[in-house]
XYZ file of C-alpha atoms in Angstrom:
387
model
C 55.244 180.039 5.655
C 53.269 178.904 8.708
C 49.928 180.513 9.405
C 48.187 180.488 12.790
C 45.969 177.439 13.372
C 42.460 177.870 11.926
C 43.548 180.893 9.861
C 40.757 182.090 7.565
C 41.335 184.829 4.986
C 38.512 186.822 3.417
C 39.514 188.737 0.272
C 37.066 191.215 -1.228
C 37.327 192.037 -4.943
C 34.634 193.469 -7.299
C 34.787 190.669 -9.886
C 36.880 187.623 -10.749
C 36.917 188.186 -14.478
C 40.301 189.269 -15.796
C 43.126 191.503 -14.621
C 46.018 191.811 -12.205
C 44.085 192.325 -8.966
C 41.895 189.334 -9.790
C 44.862 187.086 -10.631
C 46.620 188.115 -7.406
C 43.445 187.292 -5.441
C 43.493 183.761 -6.886
C 47.240 183.359 -6.240
C 47.030 184.440 -2.583
C 43.949 182.272 -1.958
C 45.852 179.270 -3.293
C 48.881 180.104 -1.093
C 46.677 180.296 2.021
C 45.073 176.921 1.226
C 48.528 175.388 0.653
C 49.658 176.756 4.025
C 46.736 174.989 5.715
C 44.322 177.921 5.996
C 40.884 178.656 4.555
C 40.478 181.168 1.717
C 37.197 182.962 1.037
C 36.617 185.520 -1.719
C 33.617 187.851 -1.649
C 32.924 188.957 -5.217
C 30.229 189.400 -7.813
C 31.752 186.375 -9.629
C 33.355 185.963 -13.044
C 35.205 183.603 -15.320
C 38.034 182.999 -12.797
C 35.676 181.808 -10.034
C 35.949 178.192 -11.184
C 39.724 178.369 -10.849
C 39.437 179.745 -7.300
C 37.256 176.804 -6.300
C 39.423 174.217 -8.072
C 42.392 175.588 -6.071
C 40.496 174.956 -2.831
C 39.179 178.478 -2.248
C 35.526 179.339 -1.631
C 33.331 181.893 -3.324
C 30.970 184.178 -1.401
C 28.886 185.772 -4.133
C 27.526 189.251 -3.426
C 27.281 192.578 -5.330
C 30.493 194.065 -3.872
C 31.228 195.797 -7.210
C 28.368 198.259 -6.590
C 29.023 201.911 -5.703
C 25.415 202.437 -4.618
C 25.607 203.500 -0.923
C 22.582 201.371 0.044
C 24.031 198.281 -1.651
C 27.390 198.999 0.030
C 25.669 199.104 3.436
C 23.937 195.826 2.628
C 27.303 194.349 1.614
C 28.818 195.470 4.930
C 26.089 193.567 6.804
C 26.570 190.498 4.584
C 30.344 190.597 5.070
C 30.041 191.025 8.857
C 27.748 188.010 8.959
C 30.246 186.014 6.845
C 33.159 187.077 9.093
C 31.327 185.877 12.212
C 30.026 182.670 10.646
C 33.372 181.606 9.153
C 35.508 182.976 12.034
C 37.538 185.079 9.588
C 41.021 185.963 10.887
C 41.805 188.820 8.481
C 40.014 190.814 5.764
C 41.915 191.909 2.648
C 40.254 194.439 0.293
C 41.503 194.930 -3.266
C 39.346 197.774 -4.620
C 37.867 200.997 -3.282
C 34.072 200.501 -3.428
C 34.232 197.029 -1.799
C 36.834 198.374 0.658
C 34.202 200.594 2.317
C 31.913 197.617 2.982
C 34.853 195.427 4.009
C 36.265 198.084 6.367
C 32.870 198.653 8.044
C 32.425 194.894 8.463
C 35.955 194.471 9.838
C 35.440 197.326 12.317
C 32.062 195.936 13.423
C 33.627 192.522 14.109
C 37.023 193.793 15.362
C 38.831 191.907 12.568
C 42.224 193.002 11.194
C 41.925 194.809 7.847
C 44.500 195.046 5.051
C 44.088 196.730 1.649
C 46.157 196.511 -1.515
C 46.633 199.670 -3.522
C 46.488 198.032 -6.978
C 46.382 201.241 -8.994
C 47.441 204.861 -8.893
C 44.055 206.449 -8.230
C 43.923 210.077 -9.319
C 42.218 212.607 -7.048
C 41.171 215.940 -8.487
C 39.086 216.899 -5.443
C 39.103 216.510 -1.672
C 36.108 214.178 -1.903
C 37.915 211.872 -4.357
C 41.003 211.867 -2.136
C 38.814 210.875 0.828
C 37.243 208.109 -1.291
C 40.681 206.805 -2.328
C 41.949 206.997 1.264
C 39.659 204.128 2.316
C 42.502 201.892 1.090
C 44.790 203.372 3.776
C 42.465 203.116 6.786
C 43.257 199.577 7.884
C 46.083 197.943 9.804
C 48.416 197.808 6.798
C 48.555 198.963 3.167
C 50.174 196.775 0.516
C 51.500 198.623 -2.560
C 52.052 196.532 -5.676
C 55.262 198.366 -6.659
C 57.693 200.943 -5.271
C 56.096 203.420 -7.680
C 52.687 202.836 -6.042
C 54.198 203.019 -2.533
C 55.769 206.418 -3.295
C 52.431 207.640 -4.676
C 50.492 206.527 -1.564
C 53.004 208.149 0.820
C 52.857 211.415 -1.119
C 49.085 211.400 -1.651
C 47.924 210.351 1.823
C 50.797 211.300 4.140
C 50.790 207.766 5.529
C 53.253 206.602 8.197
C 55.866 204.639 6.140
C 55.706 201.876 8.772
C 52.088 201.193 7.737
C 52.823 200.454 4.085
C 54.766 197.618 2.493
C 55.738 197.213 -1.165
C 55.076 193.720 -2.571
C 55.550 193.504 -6.358
C 52.925 191.512 -8.173
C 54.001 187.969 -8.972
C 53.886 185.802 -12.071
C 53.009 182.109 -11.845
C 56.301 180.574 -12.988
C 54.713 177.141 -13.387
C 52.062 178.496 -15.766
C 54.379 180.967 -17.503
C 57.059 178.431 -18.345
C 58.246 178.134 -21.968
C 59.035 174.453 -21.394
C 55.390 173.667 -20.685
C 53.966 175.324 -23.806
C 53.494 172.625 -26.444
C 53.729 173.357 -30.181
C 50.065 172.259 -30.384
C 48.981 175.114 -28.067
C 50.827 177.661 -30.192
C 49.379 176.169 -33.409
C 45.857 176.283 -31.941
C 46.258 180.028 -31.303
C 47.765 180.605 -34.757
C 44.733 178.895 -36.299
C 42.241 180.798 -34.102
C 43.933 184.113 -34.885
C 44.643 183.371 -38.560
C 48.304 184.144 -37.865
C 50.394 181.471 -39.658
C 54.084 181.249 -38.843
C 56.169 183.405 -41.187
C 59.902 183.909 -40.810
C 59.732 187.133 -42.827
C 57.437 188.777 -40.245
C 58.149 190.018 -36.718
C 55.070 189.456 -34.537
C 54.173 191.954 -31.805
C 51.465 191.117 -29.244
C 49.687 193.778 -27.188
C 47.801 191.965 -24.402
C 45.329 194.401 -22.837
C 41.599 194.918 -22.540
C 40.244 197.240 -25.215
C 40.124 200.547 -23.413
C 41.522 203.934 -24.452
C 44.098 204.122 -21.632
C 45.957 201.098 -23.057
C 47.167 203.188 -26.006
C 46.103 201.001 -28.947
C 45.627 204.124 -31.084
C 49.278 205.153 -30.577
C 50.458 201.731 -31.802
C 48.214 201.948 -34.893
C 49.550 205.422 -35.682
C 53.147 204.198 -35.164
C 52.522 201.227 -37.477
C 51.138 203.609 -40.113
C 54.389 205.619 -39.920
C 56.415 202.401 -40.309
C 54.402 201.361 -43.354
C 54.893 204.830 -44.878
C 58.652 204.110 -44.636
C 58.096 200.971 -46.709
C 58.139 198.473 -43.802
C 55.549 195.719 -44.038
C 57.608 192.987 -42.325
C 55.570 193.057 -39.122
C 52.293 191.851 -37.668
C 50.609 193.308 -34.566
C 47.995 191.349 -32.616
C 45.738 193.110 -30.101
C 44.724 190.362 -27.634
C 42.032 191.582 -25.264
C 38.341 191.732 -24.478
C 36.313 194.860 -25.260
C 34.316 194.181 -22.026
C 31.273 195.759 -23.659
C 33.174 198.732 -25.106
C 31.953 197.923 -28.609
C 32.165 201.588 -29.709
C 35.884 201.687 -28.915
C 36.442 198.382 -30.714
C 34.697 199.777 -33.830
C 36.774 202.949 -33.543
C 40.009 200.894 -33.562
C 38.841 198.805 -36.533
C 38.011 201.996 -38.447
C 41.429 203.499 -37.580
C 43.194 200.310 -38.762
C 41.210 200.293 -42.002
C 41.767 204.008 -42.722
C 45.507 203.568 -42.080
C 45.607 200.723 -44.621
C 46.824 198.281 -41.954
C 44.204 195.511 -42.208
C 46.964 193.032 -43.168
C 49.354 194.161 -40.432
C 47.094 194.668 -37.376
C 44.444 192.313 -36.079
C 42.060 192.372 -33.080
C 41.976 188.766 -31.853
C 39.770 189.093 -28.744
C 40.173 187.628 -25.261
C 42.910 185.016 -24.857
C 42.793 182.258 -22.229
C 46.288 180.951 -23.066
C 48.630 183.903 -22.607
C 51.779 181.741 -22.187
C 51.193 180.388 -25.717
C 50.365 183.909 -26.968
C 53.746 185.196 -25.789
C 55.520 182.194 -27.344
C 53.784 183.025 -30.628
C 55.113 186.598 -30.357
C 58.614 187.910 -30.979
C 58.089 191.082 -28.926
C 55.376 192.161 -26.450
C 53.909 195.674 -26.313
C 52.500 197.667 -23.393
C 51.523 201.096 -24.683
C 49.496 202.504 -21.747
C 49.016 206.263 -21.750
C 48.401 206.482 -17.980
C 50.773 205.026 -15.345
C 50.330 201.326 -14.623
C 51.045 200.702 -10.961
C 52.884 197.485 -11.860
C 52.155 196.392 -15.437
C 51.801 192.606 -15.270
C 51.723 192.339 -19.069
C 55.236 193.816 -19.196
C 56.539 191.100 -16.839
C 54.725 187.960 -18.082
C 56.255 188.084 -21.584
C 59.718 188.659 -20.098
C 59.278 185.509 -17.983
C 58.484 183.737 -21.288
C 61.718 185.038 -22.824
C 60.255 187.875 -24.871
C 61.568 191.466 -24.863
C 59.050 194.244 -24.273
C 58.397 197.694 -25.695
C 56.591 199.611 -22.942
C 55.563 203.148 -22.080
C 58.036 204.966 -19.846
C 55.504 205.250 -17.053
C 54.793 203.955 -13.575
C 55.787 200.427 -12.660
C 57.181 199.637 -16.117
C 60.212 201.815 -15.334
C 61.059 199.219 -12.642
C 60.329 196.071 -14.654
C 61.859 196.861 -18.096
C 65.605 197.576 -18.492
C 66.038 199.758 -21.616
C 68.337 198.164 -24.185
C 68.675 194.979 -22.101
C 65.216 193.452 -21.641
C 63.298 195.772 -23.959
C 62.707 199.437 -24.689
C 60.910 202.239 -22.818
C 59.088 204.817 -24.965
C 57.313 208.112 -24.158
C 53.567 207.348 -23.807
C 51.275 208.491 -26.604
C 54.199 209.541 -28.835
C 53.527 207.767 -32.153
C 56.831 208.965 -33.647
C 58.810 207.466 -30.753
C 56.756 204.257 -30.885
C 57.429 203.917 -34.625
C 61.156 204.292 -33.906
C 60.980 201.644 -31.131
C 59.100 199.188 -33.374
C 61.721 199.791 -36.077
C 64.542 199.156 -33.564
C 62.942 195.819 -32.666
C 62.574 194.909 -36.367
C 66.211 195.781 -37.022
C 67.464 193.910 -33.952
C 66.740 190.615 -35.713
C 65.848 187.190 -34.239
C 69.218 186.463 -32.560
C 69.376 189.816 -30.725
C 65.707 189.593 -29.688
C 66.287 186.053 -28.372
C 69.339 187.216 -26.364
C 67.361 190.103 -24.851
C 64.541 187.682 -24.089
C 66.920 185.397 -22.186
C 68.211 188.278 -20.035
C 64.573 189.334 -19.447
C 63.548 185.810 -18.407
C 66.431 185.384 -15.941
C 65.743 188.740 -14.286
C 61.932 188.494 -14.192
C 61.940 184.933 -12.827
C 64.210 186.047 -10.016
C 62.333 189.240 -9.062
C 58.674 188.632 -9.891
C 57.657 185.086 -8.980
C 54.178 184.478 -7.610
C 55.754 182.398 -4.823
C 57.809 185.377 -3.633
C 54.729 187.632 -3.813
C 52.568 185.164 -1.856
C 55.248 184.555 0.782
C 55.632 188.319 1.315
C 51.820 188.727 1.529
C 51.479 185.941 4.114
C 54.345 187.550 6.067
C 52.410 190.834 5.999
C 49.337 189.015 7.392
C 51.513 187.530 10.173
C 52.819 190.989 10.997
C 49.304 192.428 11.286
C 48.057 189.528 13.443
C 51.138 189.797 15.685
C 50.589 193.549 16.152
C 46.932 192.899 17.052
C 47.958 190.224 19.600
């Protein structure tokens, strides 16, 4: 992909801590640098900032995560100054609060503006719909799945020509089973106190500890399994509580009361997800609200692991029931217990075969290279229209 000479991209994202929007920000910045452009990211900062800079991107630290109108106005002035100083070619916003500041700055400097609709934002009032619509007020909207695109068209009555669907991508170099050494897997096993046992099927749920990720449903499902006499499983919740210590304590209490302290463990944030998926037999994604894409349903498939996911949102596009995993009604503990049991009864050979089908399909459809190429094409399209 060739970019115009002296192309400079400014992405605006609240934080660079953890999550799909943040990972995509890093991926696109790296693609722009590789294509010979400059990549700036305006953000509050976070644990992924070092990776941005090691990839050749540059950090512009400012409080863009704030929803305070005065801070947002200040951010708009800071961003406009940055756009002029760095001769920014295009501004790309990835969240609503920063999008207001980014849009004002782009309008003040007559700079093309693109926004990615990373989530399905609910609107229960006209004011909320107006707030969400900031993501549709630029030159082009990028939806991270067909599910999200359909939602945006229905919610905002947008001209279909002004929205493009670009599925989120997975870094196939990072998520490559061949690159994961036995030592990396052993290090995680030791850290998580999860020794290898052939008599146990290991499920990994990779998600931050928040109610919408459906941890409680999985605990309830596991309790039903155990009541049927099944104890041949282990479930690992890998994710940060991000300060939600009350919710973490609530989950621990639920696990204890269900008598599942041996079967379910909270292992905290994980920096080596490729190794985590290799340690697992099956991945779980039990969200109770629609995920616009559901990266943690695709990453394990790339690593050759089948997935049990909620039949919601983007997961209905990324998981093929019976072939690459199973889709289950969200929040239905009975149905989740049945799905977990199906996975247990499938056995290692069947799970491995499903994992291979999943890997072949996911690597073809959801590579980070394909996502970045499509994003850079979208930038080209916007610049061409402006010319």
